[in-house]
Coordinates of C-alpha atoms and ligand atoms in Angstrom, one line a residue:
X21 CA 38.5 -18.9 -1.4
X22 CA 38.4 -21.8 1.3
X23 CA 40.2 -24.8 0.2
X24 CA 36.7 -26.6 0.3
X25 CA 35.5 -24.1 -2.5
X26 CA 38.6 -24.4 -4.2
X27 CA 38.3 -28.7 -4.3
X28 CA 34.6 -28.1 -5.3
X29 CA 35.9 -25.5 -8.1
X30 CA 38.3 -28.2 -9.4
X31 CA 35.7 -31.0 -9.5
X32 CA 33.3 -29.0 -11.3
X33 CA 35.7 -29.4 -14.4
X34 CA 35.9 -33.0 -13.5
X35 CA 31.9 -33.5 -13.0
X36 CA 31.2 -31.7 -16.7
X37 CA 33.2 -34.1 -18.2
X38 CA 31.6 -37.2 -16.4
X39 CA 28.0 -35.1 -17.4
X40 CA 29.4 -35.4 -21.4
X41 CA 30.0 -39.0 -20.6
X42 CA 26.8 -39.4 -19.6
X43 CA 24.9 -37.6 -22.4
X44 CA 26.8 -39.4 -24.5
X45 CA 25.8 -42.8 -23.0
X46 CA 22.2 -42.0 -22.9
X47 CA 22.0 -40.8 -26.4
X48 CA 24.3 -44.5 -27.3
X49 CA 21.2 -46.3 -25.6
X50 CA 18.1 -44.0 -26.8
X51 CA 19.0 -42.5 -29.8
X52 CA 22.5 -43.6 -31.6
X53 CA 22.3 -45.2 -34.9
X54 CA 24.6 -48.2 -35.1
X55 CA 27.2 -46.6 -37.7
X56 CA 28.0 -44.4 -34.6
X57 CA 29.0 -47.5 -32.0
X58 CA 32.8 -47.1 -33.2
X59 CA 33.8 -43.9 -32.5
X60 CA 31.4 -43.8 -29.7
X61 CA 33.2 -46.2 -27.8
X62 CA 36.5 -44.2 -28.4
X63 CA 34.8 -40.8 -27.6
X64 CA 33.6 -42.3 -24.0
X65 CA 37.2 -43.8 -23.2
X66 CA 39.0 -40.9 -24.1
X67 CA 36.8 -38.8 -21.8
X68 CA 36.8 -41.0 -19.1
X69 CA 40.6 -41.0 -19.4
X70 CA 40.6 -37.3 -19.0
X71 CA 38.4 -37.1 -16.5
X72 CA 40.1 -39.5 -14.5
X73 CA 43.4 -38.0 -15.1
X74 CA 42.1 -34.5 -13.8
X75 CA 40.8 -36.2 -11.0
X76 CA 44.0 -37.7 -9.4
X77 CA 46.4 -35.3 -10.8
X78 CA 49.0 -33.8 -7.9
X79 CA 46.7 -30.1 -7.9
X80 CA 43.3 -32.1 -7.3
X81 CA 44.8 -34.7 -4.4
X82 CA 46.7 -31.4 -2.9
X83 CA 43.6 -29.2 -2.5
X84 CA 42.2 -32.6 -1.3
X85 CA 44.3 -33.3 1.4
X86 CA 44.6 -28.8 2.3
X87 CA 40.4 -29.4 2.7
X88 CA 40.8 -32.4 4.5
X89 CA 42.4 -30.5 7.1
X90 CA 39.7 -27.3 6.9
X91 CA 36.8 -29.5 7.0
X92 CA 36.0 -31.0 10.3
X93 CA 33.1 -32.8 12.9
X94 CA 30.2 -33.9 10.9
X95 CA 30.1 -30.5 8.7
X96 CA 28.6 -30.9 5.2
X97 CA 32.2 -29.9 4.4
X98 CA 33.7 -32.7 5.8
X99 CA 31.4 -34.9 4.2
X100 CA 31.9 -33.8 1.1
X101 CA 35.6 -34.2 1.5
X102 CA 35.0 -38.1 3.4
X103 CA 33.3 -39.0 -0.3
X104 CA 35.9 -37.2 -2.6
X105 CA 38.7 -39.3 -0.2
X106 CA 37.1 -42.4 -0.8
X107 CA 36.9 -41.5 -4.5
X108 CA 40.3 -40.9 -4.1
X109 CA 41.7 -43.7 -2.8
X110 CA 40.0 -46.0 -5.4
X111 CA 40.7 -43.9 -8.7
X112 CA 44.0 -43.5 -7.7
X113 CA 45.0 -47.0 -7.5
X114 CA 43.7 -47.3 -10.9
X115 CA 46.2 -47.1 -13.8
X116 CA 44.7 -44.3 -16.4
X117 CA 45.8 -46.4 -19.1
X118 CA 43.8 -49.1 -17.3
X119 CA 40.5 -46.7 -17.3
X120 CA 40.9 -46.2 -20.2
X121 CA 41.4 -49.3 -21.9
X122 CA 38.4 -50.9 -19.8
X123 CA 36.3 -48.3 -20.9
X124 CA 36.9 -49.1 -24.6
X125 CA 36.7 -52.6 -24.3
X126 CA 33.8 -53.1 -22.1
X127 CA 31.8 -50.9 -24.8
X128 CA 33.2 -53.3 -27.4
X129 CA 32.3 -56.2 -25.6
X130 CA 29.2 -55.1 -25.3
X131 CA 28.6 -54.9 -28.9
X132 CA 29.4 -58.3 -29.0
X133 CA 26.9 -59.5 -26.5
X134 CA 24.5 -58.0 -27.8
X135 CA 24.8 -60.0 -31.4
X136 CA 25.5 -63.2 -29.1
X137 CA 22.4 -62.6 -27.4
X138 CA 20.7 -62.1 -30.6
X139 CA 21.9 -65.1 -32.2
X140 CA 22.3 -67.4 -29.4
X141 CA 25.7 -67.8 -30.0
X142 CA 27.4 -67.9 -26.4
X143 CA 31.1 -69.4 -28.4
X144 CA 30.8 -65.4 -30.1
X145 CA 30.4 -63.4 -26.4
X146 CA 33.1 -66.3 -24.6
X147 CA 36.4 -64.8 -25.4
X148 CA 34.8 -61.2 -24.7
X149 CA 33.7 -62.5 -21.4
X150 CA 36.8 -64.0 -20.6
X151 CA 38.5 -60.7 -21.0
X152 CA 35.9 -58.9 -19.1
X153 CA 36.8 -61.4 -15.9
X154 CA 40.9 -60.6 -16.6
X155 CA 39.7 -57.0 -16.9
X156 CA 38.1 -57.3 -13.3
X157 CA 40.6 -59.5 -11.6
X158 CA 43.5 -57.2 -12.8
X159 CA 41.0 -54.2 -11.3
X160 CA 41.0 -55.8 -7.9
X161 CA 44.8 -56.6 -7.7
X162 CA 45.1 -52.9 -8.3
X163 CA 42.4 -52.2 -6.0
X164 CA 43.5 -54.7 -3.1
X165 CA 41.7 -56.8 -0.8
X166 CA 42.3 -59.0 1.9
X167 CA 39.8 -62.0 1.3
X168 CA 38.8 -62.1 -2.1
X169 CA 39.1 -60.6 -5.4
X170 CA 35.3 -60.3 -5.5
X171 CA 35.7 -57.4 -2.3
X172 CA 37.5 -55.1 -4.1
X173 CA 35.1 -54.8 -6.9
X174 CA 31.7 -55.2 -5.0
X175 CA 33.3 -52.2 -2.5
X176 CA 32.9 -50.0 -5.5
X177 CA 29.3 -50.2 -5.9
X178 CA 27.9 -51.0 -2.1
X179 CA 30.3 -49.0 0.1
X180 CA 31.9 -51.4 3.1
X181 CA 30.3 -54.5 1.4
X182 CA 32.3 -58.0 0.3
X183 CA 31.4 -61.5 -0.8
X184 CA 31.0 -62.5 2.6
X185 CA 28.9 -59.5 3.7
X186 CA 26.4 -60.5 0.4
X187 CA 26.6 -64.4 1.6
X188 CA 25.2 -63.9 5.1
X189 CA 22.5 -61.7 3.4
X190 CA 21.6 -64.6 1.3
X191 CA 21.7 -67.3 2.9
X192 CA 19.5 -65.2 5.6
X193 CA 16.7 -65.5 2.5
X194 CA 17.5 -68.7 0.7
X195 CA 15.7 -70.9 2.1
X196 CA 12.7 -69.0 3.0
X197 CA 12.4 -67.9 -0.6
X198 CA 12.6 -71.4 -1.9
X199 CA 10.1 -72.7 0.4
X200 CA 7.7 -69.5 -0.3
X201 CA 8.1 -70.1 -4.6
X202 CA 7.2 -74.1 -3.5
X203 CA 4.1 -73.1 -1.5
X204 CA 3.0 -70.6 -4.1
X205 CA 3.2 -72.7 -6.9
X206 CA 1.4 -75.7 -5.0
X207 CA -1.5 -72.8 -4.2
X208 CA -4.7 -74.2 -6.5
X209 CA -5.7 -70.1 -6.6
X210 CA -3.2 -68.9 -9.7
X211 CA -3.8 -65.7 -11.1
X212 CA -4.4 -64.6 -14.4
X213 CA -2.2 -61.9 -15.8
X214 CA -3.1 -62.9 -19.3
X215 CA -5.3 -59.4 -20.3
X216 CA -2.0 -57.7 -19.5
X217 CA -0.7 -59.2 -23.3
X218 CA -2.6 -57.3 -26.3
X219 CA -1.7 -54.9 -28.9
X220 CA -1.5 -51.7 -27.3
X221 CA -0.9 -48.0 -28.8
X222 CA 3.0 -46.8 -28.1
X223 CA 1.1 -43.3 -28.0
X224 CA -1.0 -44.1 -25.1
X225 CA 1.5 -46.3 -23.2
X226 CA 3.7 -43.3 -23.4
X227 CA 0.9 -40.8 -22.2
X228 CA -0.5 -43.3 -19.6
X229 CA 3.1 -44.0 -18.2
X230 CA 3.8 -39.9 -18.3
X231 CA 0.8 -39.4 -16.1
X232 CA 1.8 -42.0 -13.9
X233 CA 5.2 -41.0 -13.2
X234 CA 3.9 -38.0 -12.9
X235 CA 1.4 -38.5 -10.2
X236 CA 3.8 -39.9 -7.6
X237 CA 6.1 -37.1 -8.2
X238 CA 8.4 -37.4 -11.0
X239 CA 9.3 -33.5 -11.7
X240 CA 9.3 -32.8 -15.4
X241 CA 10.4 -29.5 -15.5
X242 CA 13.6 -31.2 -14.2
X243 CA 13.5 -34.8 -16.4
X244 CA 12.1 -36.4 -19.2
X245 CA 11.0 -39.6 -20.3
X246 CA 12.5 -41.6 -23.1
X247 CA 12.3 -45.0 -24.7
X248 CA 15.3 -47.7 -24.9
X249 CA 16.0 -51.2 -25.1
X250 CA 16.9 -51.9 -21.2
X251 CA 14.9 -49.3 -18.9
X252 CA 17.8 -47.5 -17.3
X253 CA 17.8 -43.7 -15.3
X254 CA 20.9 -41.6 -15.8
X255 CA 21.1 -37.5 -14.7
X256 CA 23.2 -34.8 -16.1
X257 CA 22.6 -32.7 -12.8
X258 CA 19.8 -32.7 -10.0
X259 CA 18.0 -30.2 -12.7
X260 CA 18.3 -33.2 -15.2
X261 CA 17.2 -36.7 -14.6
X262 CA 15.9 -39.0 -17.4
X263 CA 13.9 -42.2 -17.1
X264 CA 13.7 -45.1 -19.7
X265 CA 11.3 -47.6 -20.5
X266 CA 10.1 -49.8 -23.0
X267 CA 7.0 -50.6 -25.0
X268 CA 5.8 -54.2 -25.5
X269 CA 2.8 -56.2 -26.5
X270 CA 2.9 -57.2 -22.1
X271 CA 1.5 -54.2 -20.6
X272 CA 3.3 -54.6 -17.2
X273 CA 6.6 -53.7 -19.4
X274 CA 6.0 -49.9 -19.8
X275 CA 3.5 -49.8 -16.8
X276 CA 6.3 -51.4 -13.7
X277 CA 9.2 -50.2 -15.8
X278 CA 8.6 -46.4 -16.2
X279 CA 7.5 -46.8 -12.0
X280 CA 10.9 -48.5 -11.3
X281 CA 12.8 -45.8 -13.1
X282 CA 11.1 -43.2 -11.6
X283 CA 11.7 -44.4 -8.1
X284 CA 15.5 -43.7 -9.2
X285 CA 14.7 -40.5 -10.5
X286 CA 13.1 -39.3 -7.8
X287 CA 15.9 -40.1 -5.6
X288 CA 18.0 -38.0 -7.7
X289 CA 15.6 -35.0 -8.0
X290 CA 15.5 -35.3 -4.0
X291 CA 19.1 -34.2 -3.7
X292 CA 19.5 -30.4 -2.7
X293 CA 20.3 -27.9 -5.0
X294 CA 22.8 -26.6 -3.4
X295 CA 24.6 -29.7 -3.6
X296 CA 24.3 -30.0 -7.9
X297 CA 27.4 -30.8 -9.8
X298 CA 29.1 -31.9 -6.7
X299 CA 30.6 -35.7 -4.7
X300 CA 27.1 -34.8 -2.3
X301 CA 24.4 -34.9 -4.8
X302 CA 22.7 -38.2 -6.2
X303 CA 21.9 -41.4 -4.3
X304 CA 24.5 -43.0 -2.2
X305 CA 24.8 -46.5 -3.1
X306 CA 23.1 -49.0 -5.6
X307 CA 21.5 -50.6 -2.9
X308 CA 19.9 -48.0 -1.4
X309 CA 19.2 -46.5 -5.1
X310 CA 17.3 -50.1 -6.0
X311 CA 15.2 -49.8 -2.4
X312 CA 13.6 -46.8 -4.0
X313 CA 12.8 -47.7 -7.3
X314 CA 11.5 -51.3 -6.0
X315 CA 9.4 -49.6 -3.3
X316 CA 7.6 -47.0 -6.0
X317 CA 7.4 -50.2 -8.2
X318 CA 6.3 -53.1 -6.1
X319 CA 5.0 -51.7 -3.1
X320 CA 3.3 -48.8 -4.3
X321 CA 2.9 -49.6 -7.7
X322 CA 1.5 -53.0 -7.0
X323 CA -0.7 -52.0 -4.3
X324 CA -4.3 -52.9 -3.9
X325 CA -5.1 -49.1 -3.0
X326 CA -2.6 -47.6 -6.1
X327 CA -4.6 -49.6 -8.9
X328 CA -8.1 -48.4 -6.6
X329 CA -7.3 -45.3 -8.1
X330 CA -5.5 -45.9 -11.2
X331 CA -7.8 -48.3 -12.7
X332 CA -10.6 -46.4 -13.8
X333 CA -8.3 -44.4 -16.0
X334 CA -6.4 -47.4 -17.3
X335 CA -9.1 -48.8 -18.6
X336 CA -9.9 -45.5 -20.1
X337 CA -7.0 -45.8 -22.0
X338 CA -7.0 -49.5 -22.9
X339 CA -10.4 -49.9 -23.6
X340 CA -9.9 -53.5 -23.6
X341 CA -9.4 -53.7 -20.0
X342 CA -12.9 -52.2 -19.3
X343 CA -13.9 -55.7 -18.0
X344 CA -11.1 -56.5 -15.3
X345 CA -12.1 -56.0 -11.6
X346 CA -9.5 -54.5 -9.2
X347 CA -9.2 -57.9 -7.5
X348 CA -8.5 -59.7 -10.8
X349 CA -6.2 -57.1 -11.7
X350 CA -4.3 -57.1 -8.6
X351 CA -3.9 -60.4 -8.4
X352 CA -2.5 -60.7 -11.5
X353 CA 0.4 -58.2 -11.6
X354 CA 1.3 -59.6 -8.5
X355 CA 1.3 -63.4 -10.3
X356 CA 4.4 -65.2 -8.5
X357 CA 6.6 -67.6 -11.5
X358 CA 9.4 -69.3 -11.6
X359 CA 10.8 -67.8 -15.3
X360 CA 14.3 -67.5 -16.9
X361 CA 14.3 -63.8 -17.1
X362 CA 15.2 -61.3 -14.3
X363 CA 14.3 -58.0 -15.5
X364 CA 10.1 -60.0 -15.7
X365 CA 10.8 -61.6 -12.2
X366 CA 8.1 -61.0 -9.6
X367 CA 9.3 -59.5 -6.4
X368 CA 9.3 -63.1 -4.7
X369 CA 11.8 -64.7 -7.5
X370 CA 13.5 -62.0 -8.1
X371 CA 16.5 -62.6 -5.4
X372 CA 16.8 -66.0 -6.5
X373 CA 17.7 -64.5 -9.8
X374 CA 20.0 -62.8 -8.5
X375 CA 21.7 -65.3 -6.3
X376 CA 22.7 -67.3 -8.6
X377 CA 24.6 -64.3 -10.8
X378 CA 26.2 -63.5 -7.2
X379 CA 27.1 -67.2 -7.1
X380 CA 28.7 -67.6 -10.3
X381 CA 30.3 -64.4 -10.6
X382 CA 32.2 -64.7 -7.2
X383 CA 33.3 -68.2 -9.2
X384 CA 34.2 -67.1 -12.0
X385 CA 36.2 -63.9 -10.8
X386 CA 38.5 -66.5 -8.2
X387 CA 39.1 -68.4 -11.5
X388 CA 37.1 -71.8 -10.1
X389 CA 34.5 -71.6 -13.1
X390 CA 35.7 -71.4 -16.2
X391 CA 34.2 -69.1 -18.7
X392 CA 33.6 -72.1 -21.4
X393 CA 31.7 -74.1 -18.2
X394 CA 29.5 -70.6 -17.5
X395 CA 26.3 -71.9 -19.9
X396 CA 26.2 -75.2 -18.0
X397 CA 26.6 -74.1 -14.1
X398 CA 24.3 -71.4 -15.0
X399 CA 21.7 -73.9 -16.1
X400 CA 22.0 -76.3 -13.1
X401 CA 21.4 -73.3 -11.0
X402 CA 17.7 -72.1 -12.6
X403 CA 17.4 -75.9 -11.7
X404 CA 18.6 -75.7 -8.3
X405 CA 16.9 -72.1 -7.3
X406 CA 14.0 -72.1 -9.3
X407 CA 13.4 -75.5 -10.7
X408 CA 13.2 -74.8 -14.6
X409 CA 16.2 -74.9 -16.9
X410 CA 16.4 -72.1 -19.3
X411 CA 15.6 -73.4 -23.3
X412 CA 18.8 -71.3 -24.8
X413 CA 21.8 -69.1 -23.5
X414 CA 20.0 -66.3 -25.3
X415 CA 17.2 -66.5 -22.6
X416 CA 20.2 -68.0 -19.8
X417 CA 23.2 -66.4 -19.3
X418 CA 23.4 -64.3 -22.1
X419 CA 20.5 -62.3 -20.8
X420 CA 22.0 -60.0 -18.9
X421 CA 24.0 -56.6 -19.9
X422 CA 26.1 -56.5 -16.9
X423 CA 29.3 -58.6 -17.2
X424 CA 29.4 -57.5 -20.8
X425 CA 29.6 -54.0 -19.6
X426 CA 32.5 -55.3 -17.3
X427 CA 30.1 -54.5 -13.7
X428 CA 31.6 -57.7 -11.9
X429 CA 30.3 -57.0 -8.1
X430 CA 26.6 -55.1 -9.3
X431 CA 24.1 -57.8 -9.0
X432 CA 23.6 -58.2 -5.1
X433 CA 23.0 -54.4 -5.0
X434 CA 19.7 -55.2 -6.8
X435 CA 18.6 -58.0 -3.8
X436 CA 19.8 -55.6 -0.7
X437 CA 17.6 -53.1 -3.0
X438 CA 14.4 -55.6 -2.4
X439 CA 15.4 -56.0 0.9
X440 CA 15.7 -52.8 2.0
X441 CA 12.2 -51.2 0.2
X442 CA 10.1 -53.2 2.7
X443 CA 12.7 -52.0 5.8
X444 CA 11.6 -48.7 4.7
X445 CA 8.3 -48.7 4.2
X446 CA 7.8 -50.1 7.8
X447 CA 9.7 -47.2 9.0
X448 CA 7.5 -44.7 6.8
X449 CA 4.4 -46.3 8.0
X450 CA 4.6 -45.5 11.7
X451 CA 5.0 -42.1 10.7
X452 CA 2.2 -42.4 7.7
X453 CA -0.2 -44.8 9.4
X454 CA -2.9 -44.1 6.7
X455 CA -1.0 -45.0 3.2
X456 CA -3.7 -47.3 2.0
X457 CA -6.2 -44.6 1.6
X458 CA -3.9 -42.0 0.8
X459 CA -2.9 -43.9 -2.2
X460 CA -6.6 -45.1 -3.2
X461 CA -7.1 -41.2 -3.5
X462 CA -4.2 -40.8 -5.7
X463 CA -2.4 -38.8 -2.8
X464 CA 1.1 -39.3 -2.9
X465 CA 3.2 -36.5 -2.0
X466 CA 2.9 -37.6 2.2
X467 CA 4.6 -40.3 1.2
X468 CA 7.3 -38.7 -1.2
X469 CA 7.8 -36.1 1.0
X470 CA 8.9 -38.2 3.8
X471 CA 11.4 -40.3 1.8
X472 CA 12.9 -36.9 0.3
X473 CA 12.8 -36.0 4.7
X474 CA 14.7 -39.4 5.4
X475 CA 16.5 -40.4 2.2
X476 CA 16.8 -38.2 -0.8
X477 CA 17.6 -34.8 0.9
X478 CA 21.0 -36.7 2.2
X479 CA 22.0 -37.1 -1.0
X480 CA 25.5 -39.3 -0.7
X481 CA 26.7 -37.4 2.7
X482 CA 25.9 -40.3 5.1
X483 CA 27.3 -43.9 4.7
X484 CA 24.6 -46.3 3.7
X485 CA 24.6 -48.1 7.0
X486 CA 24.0 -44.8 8.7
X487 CA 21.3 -43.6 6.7
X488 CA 19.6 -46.3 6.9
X489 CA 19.9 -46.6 11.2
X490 CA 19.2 -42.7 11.1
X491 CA 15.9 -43.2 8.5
X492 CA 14.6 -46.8 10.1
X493 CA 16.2 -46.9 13.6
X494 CA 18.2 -50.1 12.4
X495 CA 20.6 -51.7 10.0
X496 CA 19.6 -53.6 7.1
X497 CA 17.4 -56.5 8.6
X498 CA 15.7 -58.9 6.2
X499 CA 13.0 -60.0 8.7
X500 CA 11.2 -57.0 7.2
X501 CA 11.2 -58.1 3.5
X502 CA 10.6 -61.5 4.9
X503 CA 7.7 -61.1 6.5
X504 CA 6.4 -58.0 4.5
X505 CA 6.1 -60.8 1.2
X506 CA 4.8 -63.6 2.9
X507 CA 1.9 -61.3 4.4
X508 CA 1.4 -59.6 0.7
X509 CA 1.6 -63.4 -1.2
X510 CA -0.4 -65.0 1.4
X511 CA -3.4 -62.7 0.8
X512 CA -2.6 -63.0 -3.5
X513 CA -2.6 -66.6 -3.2
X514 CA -4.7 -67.8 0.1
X515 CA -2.1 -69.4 1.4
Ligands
MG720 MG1 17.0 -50.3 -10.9

């Protein structure tokens, strides 16, 4: 056997127990009665400790290194091997204890947020949330970094990327953005997204979201859809991919969700087969992941053309609809406003969300903002960014699951994400001239197909920087997402 096979042999072990991990974490969010939070917590930080432990053992980094030296040029080999080296080097810096022990008290942490949340009680999350920061600055000391703590643990998540990397992309939209959210709110033409609010059936919000999903691609011989409090996607192989979302009196919930998630799964179902259960399947970085499931949401999904042909049958199902036009209807899912939640933002808000999680994280991982100070700075920020101060911590910054879950570094993948679905479609377009009537006929595979030709087929074995020179002919450039939203919120708003 080659030494390649013999590395891929050893991971599989490795990448069953990450897929029990991973079952395990999707039935915690879908399924789990509470009773079972306890020894949950313990079951995924044991596994994770073993798989970890398997992973850097002496046997795994010697048939490493004996690949490393079989595999060579730009071979799928040596690609494979370039991602299990980078693996490497980060898990092996990483004390198993440590793994561990984050593991088990990030899932107990998050237990605690979520009654904070509840109750509106950030004093109950604080001293969980200052542990989660010492959790994450002793990760980066272990880690390393030359500027800033912040590097070290954003690396993890957006290969090659650090605080100052994320500043320079934001400050490239700051201003524009604010200026944009001014002009849109000044507009006299506001939308009305009000008949999106009702009573609806969970029966037909689940069909209705199943055929949509379906439509645009979403395989489910190889996925399913489920239902659970935060719309997430997770996969147990490429065979195996399973979307979330959630049902709720606002329509758009269970409508842009389930097309969000789907957008991941897609992605994942793109990956070769060949490639299953190994470091080459699945999408290769958050940002890139969050371009897809923002382009299948927002540019697709909130399409003039896409709701040409999905209306009819909407209305079909939500009889009370039957008297919305496709401008009015448009229009309104695409209503731009300034509100304290992320996960409702509209595509134009959206990155000033995240911003200011970006900001204060950066602050208070360095130690400048203190954790008891968090409620306040967070506060002043909605002012600053979006002019509204949040009415409660529950809706401020308790809302998010994130640093409860201990992922210090995540949030600006979500805004490269935005950027980079509008970078993308421009690219597919001058291929695809003709997507506004492909989608008004319900046509969608042209479109699908070329992202599985230029994204999802690559799978992890390209950087993201390359991937995205080799799929749009350029690195990530925000003029795109710039000018593709002013052209879209112009026309909602007659700017
Ligand atoms: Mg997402």
């Amino acid at each position: 056997m080659s030494k390649v096979n013999e590395l891929k042999e050893r991971l599989f072990d490795v990448n069953a127990l990450n897929a029990a991990t991973a079952v395990l974490d999707w039935d915690h969010q879908c399924y789990m009665p509470d009773g079972g939070n306890a020894a949950r917590a313990e079951h995924g930080s044991r596994l994770s400790r073993m798989a970890h432990e398997m992973f850097v053992s002496e046997e795994t980094q010697r048939t490493l290194s004996e690949a490393a030296k079989e595999a060579n040029g730009d071979s799928e080999e040596a690609a494979f091997v370039r991602v299990v080296q980078r693996q490497m080097a980060i898990s092996t810096k990483l004390p198993a204890e440590f793994v561990a022990r984050k593991v088990k008290r990030s899932t107990e942490a998050h237990e605690i947020w979520v009654k904070a949340r509840k109750e509106n009680n950030f004093a109950h999350f604080a001293p969980a949330l200052a542990e989660m920061m010492d959790l994450a600055r002793e990760e980066a000391e272990y880690l390393g970094y030359i500027d800033h703590p912040y590097d070290a643990l954003t690396d993890q998540y957006e290969e090659g990327a650090t605080k100052k990397s994320w500043e320079a992309m934001f400050d490239s939209v700051r201003q524009p953005l604010v200026d944009l959210v001014r002009e849109i709110n000044e507009s006299p033409n506001q939308p009305d997204n009000s008949f999106l609010t009702g009573k609806w059936e969970q029966e037909d919000q689940r069909k209705f979201t199943e055929m949509l999903v379906q439509a645009i691609g979403f395989d489910f011989e190889r996925g399913r859809q489920d239902i659970a409090a935060h719309p997430f996607c997770t996969n147990f192989s490429v065979g195996d991919v399973r979307l979330t979302t959630r049902y709720e009196d606002y329509l758009g919930s269970a409508i842009f969700g389930s097309l969000h998630e789907a957008g991941h799964g897609m992605y994942e179902q793109g990956s070769p087969m060949e490639w299953d259960r190994t470091a080459l399947a699945g999408g290769v970085s958050l940002g890139v992941h969050e371009s897809q499931s923002r382009l299948w949401e927002n540019i697709v999904g909130r399409s003039r053309p896409f709701w040409q042909h999905f209306l009819p049958q909407l209305q079909g199902t939500f009889p009370a609809l039957s008297n919305v036009n496709l401008d009015h209807f448009y229009r309104g899912i695409n209503k731009v406003e300034p509100t304290f939640i992320r996960v409702e933002a509209d595509e134009v808000t959206y990155n000033l969300h995240i911003m200011v999680r970006f900001e204060l994280e950066c602050a208070l991982v360095s130690g400048e903002l203190k954790v008891a100070d968090l409620p306040e700075a967070w506060n002043e920020k909605y002012n600053s960014y979006l002019g509204i101060t949040p009415t409660s911590d529950s809706v401020g910054c308790l809302q998010d699951v994130h640093w409860s879950a201990a992922l210090i570094g995540y949030f600006p993948t979500y805004s490269k994400g935005n950027l980079l679905s509008y970078q993308i479609w421009n690219a597919l377009q001058k291929d695809i001239p003709n997507t506004d009537e492909l989608m008004a006929k319900g046509h969608f595979k042209p479109i699908l197909d070329w992202l599985i030709d230029k994204i999802y087929r690559h799978g992890s074995r390209y950087q993201p920087e390359v991937l995205m020179e080799m799929a749009t002919g350029e690195r990530m450039n925000p003029e795109h997402y710039l000018k593709g939203i002013r052209a879209k919120y112009a026309g909602v708003y007659s700017l």
